[in-house]
Short mmCIF file of C-alpha atoms in Angstrom, two decimals:
data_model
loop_
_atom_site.label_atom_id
_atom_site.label_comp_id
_atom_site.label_asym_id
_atom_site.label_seq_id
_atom_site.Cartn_x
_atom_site.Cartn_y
_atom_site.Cartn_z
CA UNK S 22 -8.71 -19.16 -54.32
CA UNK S 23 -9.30 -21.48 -51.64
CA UNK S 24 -6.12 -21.29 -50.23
CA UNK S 25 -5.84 -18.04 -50.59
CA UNK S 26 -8.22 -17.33 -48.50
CA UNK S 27 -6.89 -19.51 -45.90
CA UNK S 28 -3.97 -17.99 -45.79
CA UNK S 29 -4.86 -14.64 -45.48
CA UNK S 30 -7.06 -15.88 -42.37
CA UNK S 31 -4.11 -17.73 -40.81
CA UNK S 32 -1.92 -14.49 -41.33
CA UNK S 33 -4.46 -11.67 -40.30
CA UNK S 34 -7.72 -12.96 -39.01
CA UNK S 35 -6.02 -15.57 -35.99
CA UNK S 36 -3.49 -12.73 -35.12
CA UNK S 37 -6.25 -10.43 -34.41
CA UNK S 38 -7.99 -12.42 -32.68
CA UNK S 39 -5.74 -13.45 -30.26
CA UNK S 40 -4.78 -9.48 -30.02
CA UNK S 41 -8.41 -8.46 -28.93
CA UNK S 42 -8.75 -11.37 -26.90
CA UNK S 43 -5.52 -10.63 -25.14
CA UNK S 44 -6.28 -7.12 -24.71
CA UNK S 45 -9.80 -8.24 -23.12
CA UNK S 46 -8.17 -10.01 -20.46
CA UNK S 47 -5.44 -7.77 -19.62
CA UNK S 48 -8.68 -5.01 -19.12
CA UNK S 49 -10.16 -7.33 -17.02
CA UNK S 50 -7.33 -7.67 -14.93
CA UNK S 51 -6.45 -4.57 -14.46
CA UNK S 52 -9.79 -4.45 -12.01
CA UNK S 53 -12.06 -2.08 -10.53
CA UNK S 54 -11.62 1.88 -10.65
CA UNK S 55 -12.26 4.61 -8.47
CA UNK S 56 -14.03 7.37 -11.45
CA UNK S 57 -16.01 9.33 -9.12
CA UNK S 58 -15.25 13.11 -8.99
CA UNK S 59 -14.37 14.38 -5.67
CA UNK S 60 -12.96 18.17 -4.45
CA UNK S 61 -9.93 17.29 -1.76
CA UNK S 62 -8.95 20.97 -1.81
CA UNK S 63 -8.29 22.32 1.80
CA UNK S 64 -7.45 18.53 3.00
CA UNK S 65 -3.90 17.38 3.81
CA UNK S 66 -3.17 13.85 3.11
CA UNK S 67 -0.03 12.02 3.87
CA UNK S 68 1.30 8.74 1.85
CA UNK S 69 4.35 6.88 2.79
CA UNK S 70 6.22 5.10 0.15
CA UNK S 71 5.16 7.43 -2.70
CA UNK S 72 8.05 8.26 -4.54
CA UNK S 73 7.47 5.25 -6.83
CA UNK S 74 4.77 2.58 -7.97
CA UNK S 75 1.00 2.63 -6.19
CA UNK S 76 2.30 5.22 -3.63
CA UNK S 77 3.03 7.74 -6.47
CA UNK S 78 0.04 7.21 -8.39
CA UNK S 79 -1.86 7.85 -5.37
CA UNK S 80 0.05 11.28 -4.55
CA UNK S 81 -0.52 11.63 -8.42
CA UNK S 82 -3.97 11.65 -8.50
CA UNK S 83 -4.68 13.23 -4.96
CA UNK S 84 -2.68 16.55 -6.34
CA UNK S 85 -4.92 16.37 -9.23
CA UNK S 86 -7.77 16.70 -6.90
CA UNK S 87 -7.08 19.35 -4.83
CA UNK S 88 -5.22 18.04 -2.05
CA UNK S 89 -2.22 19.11 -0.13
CA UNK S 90 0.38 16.11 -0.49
CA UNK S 91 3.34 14.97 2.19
CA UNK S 92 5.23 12.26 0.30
CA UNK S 93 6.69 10.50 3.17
CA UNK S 94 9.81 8.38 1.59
CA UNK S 95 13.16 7.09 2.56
CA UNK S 96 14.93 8.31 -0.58
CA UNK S 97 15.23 11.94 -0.54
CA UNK S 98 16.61 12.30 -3.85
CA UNK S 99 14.06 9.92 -5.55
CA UNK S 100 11.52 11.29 -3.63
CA UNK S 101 12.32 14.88 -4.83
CA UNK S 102 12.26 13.73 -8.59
CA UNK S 103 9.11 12.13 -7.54
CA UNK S 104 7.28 15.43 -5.85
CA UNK S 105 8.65 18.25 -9.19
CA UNK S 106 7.06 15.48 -11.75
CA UNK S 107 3.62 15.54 -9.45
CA UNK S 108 3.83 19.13 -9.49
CA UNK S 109 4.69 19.35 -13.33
CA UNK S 110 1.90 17.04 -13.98
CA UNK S 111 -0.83 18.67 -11.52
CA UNK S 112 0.11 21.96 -11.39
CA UNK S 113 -0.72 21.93 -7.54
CA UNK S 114 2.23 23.45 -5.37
CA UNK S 115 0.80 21.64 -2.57
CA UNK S 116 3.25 18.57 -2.71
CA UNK S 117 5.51 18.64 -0.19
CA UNK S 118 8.96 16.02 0.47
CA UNK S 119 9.68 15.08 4.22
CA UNK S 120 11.86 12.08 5.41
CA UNK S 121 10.38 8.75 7.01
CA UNK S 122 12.59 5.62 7.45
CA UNK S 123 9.85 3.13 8.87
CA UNK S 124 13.04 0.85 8.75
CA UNK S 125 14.20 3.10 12.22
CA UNK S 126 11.45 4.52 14.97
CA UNK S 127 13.32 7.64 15.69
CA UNK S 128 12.70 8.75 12.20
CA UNK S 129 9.32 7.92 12.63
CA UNK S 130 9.07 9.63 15.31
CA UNK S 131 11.23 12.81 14.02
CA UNK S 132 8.92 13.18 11.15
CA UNK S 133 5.78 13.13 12.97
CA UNK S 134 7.16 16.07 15.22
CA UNK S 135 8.06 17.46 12.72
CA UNK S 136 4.78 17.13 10.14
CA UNK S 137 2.73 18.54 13.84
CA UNK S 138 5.15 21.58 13.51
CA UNK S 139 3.79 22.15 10.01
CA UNK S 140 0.12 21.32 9.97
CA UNK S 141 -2.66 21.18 12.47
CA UNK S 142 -4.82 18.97 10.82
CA UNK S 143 -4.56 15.47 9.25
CA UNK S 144 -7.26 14.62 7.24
CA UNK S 145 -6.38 11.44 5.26
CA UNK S 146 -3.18 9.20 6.65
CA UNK S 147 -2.16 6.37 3.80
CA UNK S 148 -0.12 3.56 5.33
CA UNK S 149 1.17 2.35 1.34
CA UNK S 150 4.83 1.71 1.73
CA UNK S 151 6.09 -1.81 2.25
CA UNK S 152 8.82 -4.10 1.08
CA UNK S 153 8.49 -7.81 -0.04
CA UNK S 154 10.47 -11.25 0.44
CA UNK S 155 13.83 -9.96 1.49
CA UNK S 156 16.64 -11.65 2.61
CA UNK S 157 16.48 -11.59 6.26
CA UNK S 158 17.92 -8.16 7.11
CA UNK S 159 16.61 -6.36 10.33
CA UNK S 160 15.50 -2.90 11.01
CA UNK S 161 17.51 -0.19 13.36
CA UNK S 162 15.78 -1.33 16.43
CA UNK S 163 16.67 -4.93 15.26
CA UNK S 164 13.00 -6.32 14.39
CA UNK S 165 12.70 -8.60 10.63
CA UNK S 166 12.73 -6.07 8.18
CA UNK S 167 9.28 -6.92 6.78
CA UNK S 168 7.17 -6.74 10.13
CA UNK S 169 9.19 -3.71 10.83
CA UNK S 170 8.72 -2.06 8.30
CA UNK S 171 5.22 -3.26 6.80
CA UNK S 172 3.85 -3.37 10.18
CA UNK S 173 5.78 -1.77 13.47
CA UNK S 174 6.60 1.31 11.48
CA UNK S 175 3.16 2.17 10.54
CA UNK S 176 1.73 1.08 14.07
CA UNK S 177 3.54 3.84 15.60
CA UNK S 178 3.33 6.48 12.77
CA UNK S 179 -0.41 5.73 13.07
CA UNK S 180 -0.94 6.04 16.35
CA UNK S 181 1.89 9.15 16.99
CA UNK S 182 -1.04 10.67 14.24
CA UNK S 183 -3.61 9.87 16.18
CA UNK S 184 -4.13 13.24 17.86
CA UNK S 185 -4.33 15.11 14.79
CA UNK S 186 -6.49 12.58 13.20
CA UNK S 187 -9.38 12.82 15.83
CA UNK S 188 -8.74 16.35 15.93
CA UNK S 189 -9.50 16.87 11.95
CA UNK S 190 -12.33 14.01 11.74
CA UNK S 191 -13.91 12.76 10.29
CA UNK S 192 -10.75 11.83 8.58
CA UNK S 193 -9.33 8.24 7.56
CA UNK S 194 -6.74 5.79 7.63
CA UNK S 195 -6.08 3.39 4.73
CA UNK S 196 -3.94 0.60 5.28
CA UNK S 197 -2.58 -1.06 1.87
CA UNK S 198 -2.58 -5.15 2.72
CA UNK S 199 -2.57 -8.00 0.56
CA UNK S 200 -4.32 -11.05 -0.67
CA UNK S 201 -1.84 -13.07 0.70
CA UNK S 202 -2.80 -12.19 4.33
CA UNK S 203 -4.96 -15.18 3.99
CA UNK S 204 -1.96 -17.18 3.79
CA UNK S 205 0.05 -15.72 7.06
CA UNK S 206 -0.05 -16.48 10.35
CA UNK S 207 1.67 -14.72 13.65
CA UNK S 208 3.73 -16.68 14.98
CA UNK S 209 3.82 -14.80 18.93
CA UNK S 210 6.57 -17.79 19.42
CA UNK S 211 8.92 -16.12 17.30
CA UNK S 212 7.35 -12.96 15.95
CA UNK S 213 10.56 -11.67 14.71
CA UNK S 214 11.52 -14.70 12.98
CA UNK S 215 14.36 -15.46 15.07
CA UNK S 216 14.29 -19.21 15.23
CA UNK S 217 14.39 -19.68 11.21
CA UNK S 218 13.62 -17.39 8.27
CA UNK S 219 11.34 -17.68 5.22
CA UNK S 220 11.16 -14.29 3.12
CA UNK S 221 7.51 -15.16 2.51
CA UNK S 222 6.06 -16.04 5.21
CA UNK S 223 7.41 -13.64 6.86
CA UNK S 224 6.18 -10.89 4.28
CA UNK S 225 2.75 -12.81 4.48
CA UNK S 226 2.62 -12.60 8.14
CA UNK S 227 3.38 -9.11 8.10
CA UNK S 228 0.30 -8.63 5.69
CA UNK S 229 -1.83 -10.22 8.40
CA UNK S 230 -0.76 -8.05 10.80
CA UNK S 231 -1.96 -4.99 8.47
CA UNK S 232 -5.77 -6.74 8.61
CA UNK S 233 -5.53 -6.94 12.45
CA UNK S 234 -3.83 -3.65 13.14
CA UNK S 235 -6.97 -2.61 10.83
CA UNK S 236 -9.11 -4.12 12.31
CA UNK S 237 -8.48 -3.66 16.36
CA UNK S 238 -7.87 -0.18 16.10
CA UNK S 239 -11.32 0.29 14.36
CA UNK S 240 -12.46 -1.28 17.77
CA UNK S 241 -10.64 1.14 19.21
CA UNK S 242 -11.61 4.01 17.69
CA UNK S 243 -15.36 3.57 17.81
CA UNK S 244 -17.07 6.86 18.58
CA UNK S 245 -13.94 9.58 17.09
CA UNK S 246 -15.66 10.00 13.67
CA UNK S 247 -12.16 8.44 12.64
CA UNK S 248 -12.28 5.55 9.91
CA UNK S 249 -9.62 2.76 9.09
CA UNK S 250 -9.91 0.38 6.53
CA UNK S 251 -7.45 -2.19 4.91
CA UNK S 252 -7.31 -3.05 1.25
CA UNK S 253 -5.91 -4.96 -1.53
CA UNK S 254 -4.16 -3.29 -4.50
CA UNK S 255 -4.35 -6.20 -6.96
CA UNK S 256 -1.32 -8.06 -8.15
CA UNK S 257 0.89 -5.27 -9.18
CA UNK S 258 3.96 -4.75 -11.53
CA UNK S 259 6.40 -2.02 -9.21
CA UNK S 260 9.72 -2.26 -7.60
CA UNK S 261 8.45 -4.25 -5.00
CA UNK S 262 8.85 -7.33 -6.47
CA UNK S 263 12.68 -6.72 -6.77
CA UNK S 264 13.54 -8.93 -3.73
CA UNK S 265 11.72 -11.90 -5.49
CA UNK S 266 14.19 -14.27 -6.12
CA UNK S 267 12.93 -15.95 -9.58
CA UNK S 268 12.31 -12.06 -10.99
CA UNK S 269 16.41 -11.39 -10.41
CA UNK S 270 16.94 -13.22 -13.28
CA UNK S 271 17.13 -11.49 -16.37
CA UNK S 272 16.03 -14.27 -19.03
CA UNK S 273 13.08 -14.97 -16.91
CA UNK S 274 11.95 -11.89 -16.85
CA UNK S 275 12.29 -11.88 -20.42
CA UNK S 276 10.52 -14.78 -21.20
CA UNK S 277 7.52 -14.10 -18.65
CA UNK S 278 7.03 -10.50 -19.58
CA UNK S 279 4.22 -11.02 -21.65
CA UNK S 280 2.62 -12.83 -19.02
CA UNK S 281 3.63 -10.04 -17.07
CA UNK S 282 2.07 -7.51 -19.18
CA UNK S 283 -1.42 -9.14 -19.67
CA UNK S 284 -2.21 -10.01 -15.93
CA UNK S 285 -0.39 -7.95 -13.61
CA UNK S 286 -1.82 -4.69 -13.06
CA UNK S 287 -0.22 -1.24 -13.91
CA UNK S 288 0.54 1.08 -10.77
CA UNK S 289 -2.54 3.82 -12.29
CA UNK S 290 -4.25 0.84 -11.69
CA UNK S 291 -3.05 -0.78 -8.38
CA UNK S 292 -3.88 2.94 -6.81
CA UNK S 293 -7.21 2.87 -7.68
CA UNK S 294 -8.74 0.74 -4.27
CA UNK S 295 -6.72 3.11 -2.04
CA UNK S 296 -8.34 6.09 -4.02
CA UNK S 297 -11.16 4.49 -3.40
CA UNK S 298 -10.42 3.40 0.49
CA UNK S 299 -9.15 7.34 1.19
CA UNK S 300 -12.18 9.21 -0.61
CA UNK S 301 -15.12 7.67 -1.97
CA UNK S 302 -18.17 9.83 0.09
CA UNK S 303 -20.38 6.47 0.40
CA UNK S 304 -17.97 5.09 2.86
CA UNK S 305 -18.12 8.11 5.26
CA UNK S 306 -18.42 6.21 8.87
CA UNK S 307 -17.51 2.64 7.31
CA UNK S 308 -14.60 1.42 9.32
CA UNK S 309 -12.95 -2.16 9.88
CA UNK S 310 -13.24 -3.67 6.71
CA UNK S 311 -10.69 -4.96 3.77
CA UNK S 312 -11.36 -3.71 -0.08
CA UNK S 313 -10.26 -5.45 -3.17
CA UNK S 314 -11.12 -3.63 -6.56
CA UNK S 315 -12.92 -1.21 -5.33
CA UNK S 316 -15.51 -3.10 -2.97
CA UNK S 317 -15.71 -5.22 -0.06
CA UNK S 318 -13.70 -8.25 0.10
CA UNK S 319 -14.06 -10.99 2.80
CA UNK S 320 -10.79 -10.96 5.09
CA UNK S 321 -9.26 -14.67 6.02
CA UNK S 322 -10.68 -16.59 9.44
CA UNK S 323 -6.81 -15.74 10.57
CA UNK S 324 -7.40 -12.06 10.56
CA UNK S 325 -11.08 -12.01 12.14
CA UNK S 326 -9.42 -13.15 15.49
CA UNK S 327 -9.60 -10.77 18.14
CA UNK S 328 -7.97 -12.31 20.68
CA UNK S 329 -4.87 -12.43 18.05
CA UNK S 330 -5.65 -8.81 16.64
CA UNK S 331 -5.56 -7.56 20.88
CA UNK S 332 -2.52 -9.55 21.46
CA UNK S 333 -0.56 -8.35 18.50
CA UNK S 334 -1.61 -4.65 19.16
CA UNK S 335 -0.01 -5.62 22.83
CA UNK S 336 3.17 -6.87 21.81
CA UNK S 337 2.96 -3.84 18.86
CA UNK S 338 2.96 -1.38 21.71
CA UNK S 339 5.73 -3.02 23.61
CA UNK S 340 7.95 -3.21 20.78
CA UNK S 341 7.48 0.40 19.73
CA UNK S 342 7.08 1.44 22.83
CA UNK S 343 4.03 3.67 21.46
CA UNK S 344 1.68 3.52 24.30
#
């Protein structure tokens, strides 16, 4: 009877176990959540990147809310597919498709002139899209993909916006960083990673330039009832990974992807510090500051130097020619 029992524990008690525990810590990792109920109806909101991953689940859950939607994204057709599901989902019409290449400044430019021709008012700008540890490739105006795109496109989106911005405050800016900003640096010797080429540090320099950009334009716009804050999403599982070498290969993936599955954290989930960062009413006049799940996170000693933040928005300005 003895052994029985025994073996009925080895075959249905352990098994649970490990289940519930697993399921524990992939809850746990899936971190903090924006649940309070807010009314965005009557506010327009753009997010670049959103036709996939965090940048969709944002749009997602914005529409759901109220809000009128642009979906800035490269991919028209994707980002089409992208904008009908929202609307199918949400039932708000208010989702609207326009074209934005941060890889090229003309389109930035072309859609912000554009976007002014449409609306009169910006109340919420979402700086989400990015791209991660490519293979040194550069951007139309020639600058490493990853700072151009990550960081030079958004600089001049962001301040092209800034007109409208001021004009609808108070209104916000959320700029989606990472973690691994604490492990950049910008290198002003070779900013555009000219002299030699690492796909992560140059993707974690580019990250550090989000915290500064964040952080010296709040400086800047002390005073305009405009907010801009940085953030965190959490580690992440969405197509921006698919540059990373070691996840190219198929058995690895394989092999890791219940690893995958219990610590990474679904895109519903990775949106839910910028939802936080664009609309939670207790951070109405907080500006300058870097969010991880949901609260304030302490930013690196890299990205609280000024003299660095001023110098990048500098060379930012020349490069872009935004001033």
């Amino acid at each position: 009877m003895c052994c029985l029992t025994d073996c009925l524990c080895s075959c249905f008690v352990w098994p649970a176990l490990i289940g519930v525990a697993a399921e524990f810590i992939r809850q746990y990792m899936q971190g903090g959540k924006f649940e309070k109920q807010t009314d965005e109806t009557g506010k327009v909101v753009i997010v670049t990147g959103s036709n996939t991953g965090i940048g969709k689940e944002t749009v997602l859950e914005l529409a759901r809310r109220g809000a009128t939607v642009y979906m800035a994204c490269r991919d028209k057709s994707r980002a089409e597919q992208a904008r009908l599901e929202v609307i199918r989902e949400t039932k708000n019409q208010n989702i609207f498709f326009r074209e934005l290449d941060l890889a090229s400044l003309d389109s930035v430019r072309k859609f912000v002139d554009g976007f002014k021709k449409e609306q009169s008012k910006l109340d919420i700008l979402i700086n989400n899209a990015g791209i991660m540890q490519c293979p040194r490739m550069l951007t139309k105006e020639g600058f490493e993909m990853q700072l151009g795109v990550n960081h030079m496109g958004h600089f001049l989106l962001t301040n092209l916006l800034l007109d409208l911005l001021k004009k609808s405050s108070p209104s916000r800016i959320v700029n989606v960083s990472s973690l691994v900003h604490a492990y950049g640096t910008i290198n002003f010797d070779d900013l555009n990673s000219e002299k030699s080429y690492k796909p992560d540090t140059a993707y974690n320099q580019s990250k550090l330039a989000n915290v500064l950009f964040t952080r010296e334009l709040a400086k800047r716009l002390e005073g305009t009832n405009v907010t801009v804050n940085a953030l965190h999403p959490g580690v992440v599982e969405t197509e921006i990974i698919r540059h990373v070498t070691i996840f190219k290969n198929t058995i690895f993936r394989f092999l890791v992807s219940p690893l995958i599955w219990l610590i990474l954290k679904t895109p519903k989930n990775g949106a839910q510090t910028t939802l936080y960062a664009a609309l939670d009413p207790d951070l109405n006049g907080v500006t300058g500051l870097y969010f991880s799940d949901c609260k304030p996170k302490e930013v690196s000693a890299a990205a609280k130097d000024a003299n660095s933040a001023k110098r990048l928005w500098e060379e930012s300005e020349k490069w872009t020619k935004a001033k």
